[in-house]
CSV table of C-alpha atoms in Angstrom, one decimal:
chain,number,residue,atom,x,y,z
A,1056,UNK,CA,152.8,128.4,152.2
A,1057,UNK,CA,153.0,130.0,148.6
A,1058,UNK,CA,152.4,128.1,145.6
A,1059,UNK,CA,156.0,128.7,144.7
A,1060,UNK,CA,157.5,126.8,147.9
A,1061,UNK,CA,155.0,124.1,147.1
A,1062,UNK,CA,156.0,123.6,143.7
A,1063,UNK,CA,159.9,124.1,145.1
A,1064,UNK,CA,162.1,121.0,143.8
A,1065,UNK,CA,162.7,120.4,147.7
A,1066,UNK,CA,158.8,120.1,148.6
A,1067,UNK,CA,158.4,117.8,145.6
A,1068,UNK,CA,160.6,115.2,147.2
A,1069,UNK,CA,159.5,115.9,150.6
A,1070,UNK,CA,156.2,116.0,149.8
A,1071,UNK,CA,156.2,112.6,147.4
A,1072,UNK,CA,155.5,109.0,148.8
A,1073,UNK,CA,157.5,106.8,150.7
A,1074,UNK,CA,158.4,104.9,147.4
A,1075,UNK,CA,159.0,107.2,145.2
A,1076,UNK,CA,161.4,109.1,147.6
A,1077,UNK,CA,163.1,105.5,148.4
A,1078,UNK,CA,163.3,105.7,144.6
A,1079,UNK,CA,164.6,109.1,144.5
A,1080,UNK,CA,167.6,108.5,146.9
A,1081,UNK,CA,168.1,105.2,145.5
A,1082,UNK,CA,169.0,107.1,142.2
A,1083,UNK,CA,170.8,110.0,143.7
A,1084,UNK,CA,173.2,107.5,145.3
A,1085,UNK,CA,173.9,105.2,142.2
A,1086,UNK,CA,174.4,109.3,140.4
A,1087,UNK,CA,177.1,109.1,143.1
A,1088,UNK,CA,178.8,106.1,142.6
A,1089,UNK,CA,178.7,106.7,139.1
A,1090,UNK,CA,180.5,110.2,139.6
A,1091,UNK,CA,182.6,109.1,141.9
A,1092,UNK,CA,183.8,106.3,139.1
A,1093,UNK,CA,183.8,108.9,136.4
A,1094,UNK,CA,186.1,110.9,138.0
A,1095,UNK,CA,188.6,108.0,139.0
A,1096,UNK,CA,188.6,106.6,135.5
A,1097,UNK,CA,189.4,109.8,134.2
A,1098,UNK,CA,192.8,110.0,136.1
A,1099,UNK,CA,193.3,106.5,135.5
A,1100,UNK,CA,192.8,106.4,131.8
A,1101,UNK,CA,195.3,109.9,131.6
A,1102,UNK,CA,197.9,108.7,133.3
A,1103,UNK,CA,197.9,105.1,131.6
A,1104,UNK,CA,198.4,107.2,128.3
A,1105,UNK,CA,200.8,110.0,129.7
A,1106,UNK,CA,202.9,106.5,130.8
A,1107,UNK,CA,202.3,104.6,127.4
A,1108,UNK,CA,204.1,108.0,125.8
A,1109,UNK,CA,206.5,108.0,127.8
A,1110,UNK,CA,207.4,104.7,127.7
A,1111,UNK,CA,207.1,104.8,124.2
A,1112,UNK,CA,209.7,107.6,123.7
A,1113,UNK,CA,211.7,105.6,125.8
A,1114,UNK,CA,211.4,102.1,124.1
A,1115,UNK,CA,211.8,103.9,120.5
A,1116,UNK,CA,215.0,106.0,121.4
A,1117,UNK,CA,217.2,103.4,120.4
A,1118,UNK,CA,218.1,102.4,124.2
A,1119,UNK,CA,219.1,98.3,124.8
A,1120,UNK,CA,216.7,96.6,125.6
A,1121,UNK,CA,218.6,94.9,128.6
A,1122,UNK,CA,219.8,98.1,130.0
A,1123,UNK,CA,215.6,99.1,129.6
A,1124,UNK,CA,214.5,96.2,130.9
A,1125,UNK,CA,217.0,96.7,134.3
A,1126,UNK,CA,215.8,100.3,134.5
A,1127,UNK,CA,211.6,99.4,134.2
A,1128,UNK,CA,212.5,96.3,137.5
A,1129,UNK,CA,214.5,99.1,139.0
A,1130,UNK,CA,211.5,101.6,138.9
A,1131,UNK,CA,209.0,99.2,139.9
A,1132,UNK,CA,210.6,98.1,143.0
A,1133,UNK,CA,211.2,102.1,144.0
A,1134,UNK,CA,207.9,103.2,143.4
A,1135,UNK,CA,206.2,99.5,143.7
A,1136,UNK,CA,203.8,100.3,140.3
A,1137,UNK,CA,204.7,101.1,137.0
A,1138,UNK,CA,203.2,101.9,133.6
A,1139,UNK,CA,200.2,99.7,131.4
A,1140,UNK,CA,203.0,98.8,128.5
A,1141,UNK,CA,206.0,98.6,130.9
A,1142,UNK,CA,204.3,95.8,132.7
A,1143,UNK,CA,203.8,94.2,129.2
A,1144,UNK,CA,207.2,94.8,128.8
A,1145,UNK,CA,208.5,93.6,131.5
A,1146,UNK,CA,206.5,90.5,131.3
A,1147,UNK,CA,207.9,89.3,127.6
A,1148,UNK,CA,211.6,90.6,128.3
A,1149,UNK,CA,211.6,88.4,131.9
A,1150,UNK,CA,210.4,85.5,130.1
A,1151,UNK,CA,212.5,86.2,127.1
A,1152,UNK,CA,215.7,85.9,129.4
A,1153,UNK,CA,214.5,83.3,131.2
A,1154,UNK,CA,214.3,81.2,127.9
A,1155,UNK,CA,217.6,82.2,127.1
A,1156,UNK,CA,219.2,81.4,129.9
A,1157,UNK,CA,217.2,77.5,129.9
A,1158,UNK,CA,218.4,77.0,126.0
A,1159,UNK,CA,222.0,77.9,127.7
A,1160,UNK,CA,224.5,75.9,126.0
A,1161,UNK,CA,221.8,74.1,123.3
A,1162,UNK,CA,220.4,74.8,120.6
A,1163,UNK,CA,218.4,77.7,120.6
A,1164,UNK,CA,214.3,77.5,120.0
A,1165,UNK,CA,213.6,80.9,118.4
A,1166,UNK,CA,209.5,79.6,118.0
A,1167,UNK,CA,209.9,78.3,121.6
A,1168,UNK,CA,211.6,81.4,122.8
A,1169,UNK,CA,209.2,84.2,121.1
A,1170,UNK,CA,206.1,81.8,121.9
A,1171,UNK,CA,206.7,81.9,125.7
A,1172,UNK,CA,207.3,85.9,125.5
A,1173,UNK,CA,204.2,86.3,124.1
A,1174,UNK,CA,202.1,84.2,125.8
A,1175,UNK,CA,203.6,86.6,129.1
A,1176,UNK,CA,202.8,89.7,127.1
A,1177,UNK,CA,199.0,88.5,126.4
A,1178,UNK,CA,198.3,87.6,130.0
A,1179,UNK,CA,200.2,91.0,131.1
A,1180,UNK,CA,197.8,92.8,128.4
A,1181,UNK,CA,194.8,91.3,129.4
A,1182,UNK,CA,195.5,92.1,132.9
A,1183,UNK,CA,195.6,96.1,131.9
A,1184,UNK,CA,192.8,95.6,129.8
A,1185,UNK,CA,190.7,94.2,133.2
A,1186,UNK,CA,192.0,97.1,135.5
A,1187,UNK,CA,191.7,99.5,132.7
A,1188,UNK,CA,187.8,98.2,131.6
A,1189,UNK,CA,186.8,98.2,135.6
A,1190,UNK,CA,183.9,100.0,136.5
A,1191,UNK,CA,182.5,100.5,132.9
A,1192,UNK,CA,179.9,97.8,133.3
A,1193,UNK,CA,178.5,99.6,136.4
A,1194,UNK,CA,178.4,102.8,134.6
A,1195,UNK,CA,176.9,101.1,131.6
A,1196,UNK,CA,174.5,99.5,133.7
A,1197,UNK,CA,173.3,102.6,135.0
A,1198,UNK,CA,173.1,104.7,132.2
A,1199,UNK,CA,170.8,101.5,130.3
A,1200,UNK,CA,168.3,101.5,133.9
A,1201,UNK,CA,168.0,104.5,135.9
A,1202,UNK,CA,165.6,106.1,133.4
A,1203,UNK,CA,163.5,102.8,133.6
A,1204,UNK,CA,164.3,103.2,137.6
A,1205,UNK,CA,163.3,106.8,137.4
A,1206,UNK,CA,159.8,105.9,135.6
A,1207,UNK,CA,159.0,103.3,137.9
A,1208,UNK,CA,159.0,105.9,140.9
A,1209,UNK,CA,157.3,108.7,138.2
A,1210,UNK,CA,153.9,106.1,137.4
A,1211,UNK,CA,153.3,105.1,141.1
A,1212,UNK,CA,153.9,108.5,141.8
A,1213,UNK,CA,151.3,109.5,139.3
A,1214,UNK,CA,149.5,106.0,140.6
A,1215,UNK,CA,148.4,107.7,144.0
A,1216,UNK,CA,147.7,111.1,142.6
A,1217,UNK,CA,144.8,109.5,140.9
A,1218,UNK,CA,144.1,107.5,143.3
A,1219,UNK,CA,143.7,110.8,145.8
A,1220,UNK,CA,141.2,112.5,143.3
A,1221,UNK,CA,138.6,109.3,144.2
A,1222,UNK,CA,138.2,111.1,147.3
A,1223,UNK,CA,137.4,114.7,145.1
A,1224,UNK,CA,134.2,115.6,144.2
A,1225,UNK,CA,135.4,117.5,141.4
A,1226,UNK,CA,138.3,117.4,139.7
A,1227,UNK,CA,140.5,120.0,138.8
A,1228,UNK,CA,144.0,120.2,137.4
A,1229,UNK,CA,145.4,122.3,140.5
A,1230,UNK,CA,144.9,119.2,142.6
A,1231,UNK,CA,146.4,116.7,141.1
A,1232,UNK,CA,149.4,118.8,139.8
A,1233,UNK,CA,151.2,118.7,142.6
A,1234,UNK,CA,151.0,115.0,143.2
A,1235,UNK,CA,152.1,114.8,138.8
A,1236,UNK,CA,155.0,117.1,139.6
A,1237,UNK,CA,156.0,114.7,142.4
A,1238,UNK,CA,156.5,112.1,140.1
A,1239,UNK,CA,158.1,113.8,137.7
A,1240,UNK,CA,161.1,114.4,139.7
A,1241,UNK,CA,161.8,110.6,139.6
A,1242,UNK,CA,162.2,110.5,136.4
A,1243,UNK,CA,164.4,114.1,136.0
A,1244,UNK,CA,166.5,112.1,138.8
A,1245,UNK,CA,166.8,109.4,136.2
A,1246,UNK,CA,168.3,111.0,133.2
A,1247,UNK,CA,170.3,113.1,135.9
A,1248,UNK,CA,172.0,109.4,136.8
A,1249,UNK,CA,171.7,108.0,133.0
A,1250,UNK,CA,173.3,110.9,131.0
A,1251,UNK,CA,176.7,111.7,132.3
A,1252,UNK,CA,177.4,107.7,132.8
A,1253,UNK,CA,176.2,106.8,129.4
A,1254,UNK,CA,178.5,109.9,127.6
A,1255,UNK,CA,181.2,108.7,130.2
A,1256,UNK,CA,180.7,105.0,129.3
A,1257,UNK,CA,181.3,106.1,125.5
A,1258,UNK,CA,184.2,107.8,126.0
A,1259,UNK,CA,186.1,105.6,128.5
A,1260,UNK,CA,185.4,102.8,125.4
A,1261,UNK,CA,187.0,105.0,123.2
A,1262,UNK,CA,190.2,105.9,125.1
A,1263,UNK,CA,190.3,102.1,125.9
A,1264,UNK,CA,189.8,100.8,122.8
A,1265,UNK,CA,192.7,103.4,121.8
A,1266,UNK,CA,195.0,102.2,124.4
A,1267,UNK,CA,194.5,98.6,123.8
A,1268,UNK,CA,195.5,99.1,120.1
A,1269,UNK,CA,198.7,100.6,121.1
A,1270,UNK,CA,199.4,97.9,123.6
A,1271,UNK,CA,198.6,95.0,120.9
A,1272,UNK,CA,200.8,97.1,118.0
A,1273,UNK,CA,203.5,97.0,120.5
A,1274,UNK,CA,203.5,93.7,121.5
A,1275,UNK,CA,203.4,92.6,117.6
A,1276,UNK,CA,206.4,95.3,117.2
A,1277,UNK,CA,208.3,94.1,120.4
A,1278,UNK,CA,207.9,90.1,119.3
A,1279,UNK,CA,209.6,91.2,116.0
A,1280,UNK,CA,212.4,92.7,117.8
A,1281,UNK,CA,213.2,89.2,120.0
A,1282,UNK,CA,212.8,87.1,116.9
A,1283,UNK,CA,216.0,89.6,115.2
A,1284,UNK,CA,217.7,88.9,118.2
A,1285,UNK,CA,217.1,85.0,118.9
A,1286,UNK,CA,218.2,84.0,115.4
């Protein structure tokens, strides 16, 4: 066997202990769970923001807001899901009219009225904020420990190759290279797990944090449109 398939990234993690390789896959399957979320939150977060335009578009055109508000429940019983801020939506306008139609021959409650539209729109927000924020503890989680993880497997890795060389009569940097190299891997396996979660981590905040700013300003913009039309 040549030095060069011996020092092969293969025959490193073939050739490494029983830990460290338990280490090993243990990283390269949280690297692909961490992917795997990456990638899904990347559609996710597009399409909630390709949906908050165009329901934005919509909303601002001028169209009545009853006529809107038939039109998102029509769309969400046809295609059984609809946008992030047409949920909000939906959720202050149903409770708007619902409010109406109680103060139905009384007097009519405008702090009552906006109060309970609101209090629909919050819970409807914080339920996109949960879906929208899933997953970003895991990939915080494993951009914060698999370089710890990875360093673990890397010093008992380095550990036994010590430990070997009690058996040497002389030591010599070609035999416990291999055994260092070992380790090593553990640790490269570690930042190849912590890297793309943590930039994905920051940028998934970012494009939240966006989206949750729009969703607030409308709500605020939307509650000043009911209280014009209560009084």
């Amino acid at each position: 066997m040549t030095v060069t398939q011996d020092m092969s990234f293969v025959a490193l993690i073939s050739n490494a202990s029983l830990l460290v390789q338990l280490v090993m896959a243990l990283l390269l399957l949280v690297s692909a769970m961490s992917w795997t979320y990456i990638f899904r939150k990347v559609f996710a977060i597009r399409g909630a923001t390709a949906q908050t335009n165009a329901f934005e578009n919509a909303f601002w055109s001028g169209a009545n807001l009853n006529a809107l508000y038939e039109e998102v429940t029509a769309n969400r019983r046809r295609n059984g899901r609809n946008g992030a801020l047409e949920r909000i939506f939906e959720a202050g306008m149903e409770e708007y009219r619902k409010a109406r139609v109680s103060f139905s021959g009384k007097d009519i409650d405008t702090s009552a009225l906006l109060d309970g539209a609101r209090r629909a729109m919050r819970a409807a927000y914080q339920r996109e904020m949960d879906a929208l924020e899933s997953h970003l503890s895991f990939l915080a989680s494993v951009g914060s420990v698999s370089p710890y993880v990875g360093l673990f497997g890397t010093v008992w890795g380095i550990m036994n190759s010590f430990r070997g060389l009690a058996n040497v009569q002389q030591a010599t940097l070609a035999a416990v290279a291999p055994g260092i190299a070992e380790a090593l891997v553990a640790t490269a396996i570690g930042l190849f797990a912590a890297i793309p979660a943590v930039v994905a981590y920051n940028r998934f905040s970012h494009d939240i944090d966006r989206l949750a700013i729009r969703f607030e300003s409308f709500i605020e913009e939307f509650s000043n449109i009911l209280q014009r039309q209560a009084r």
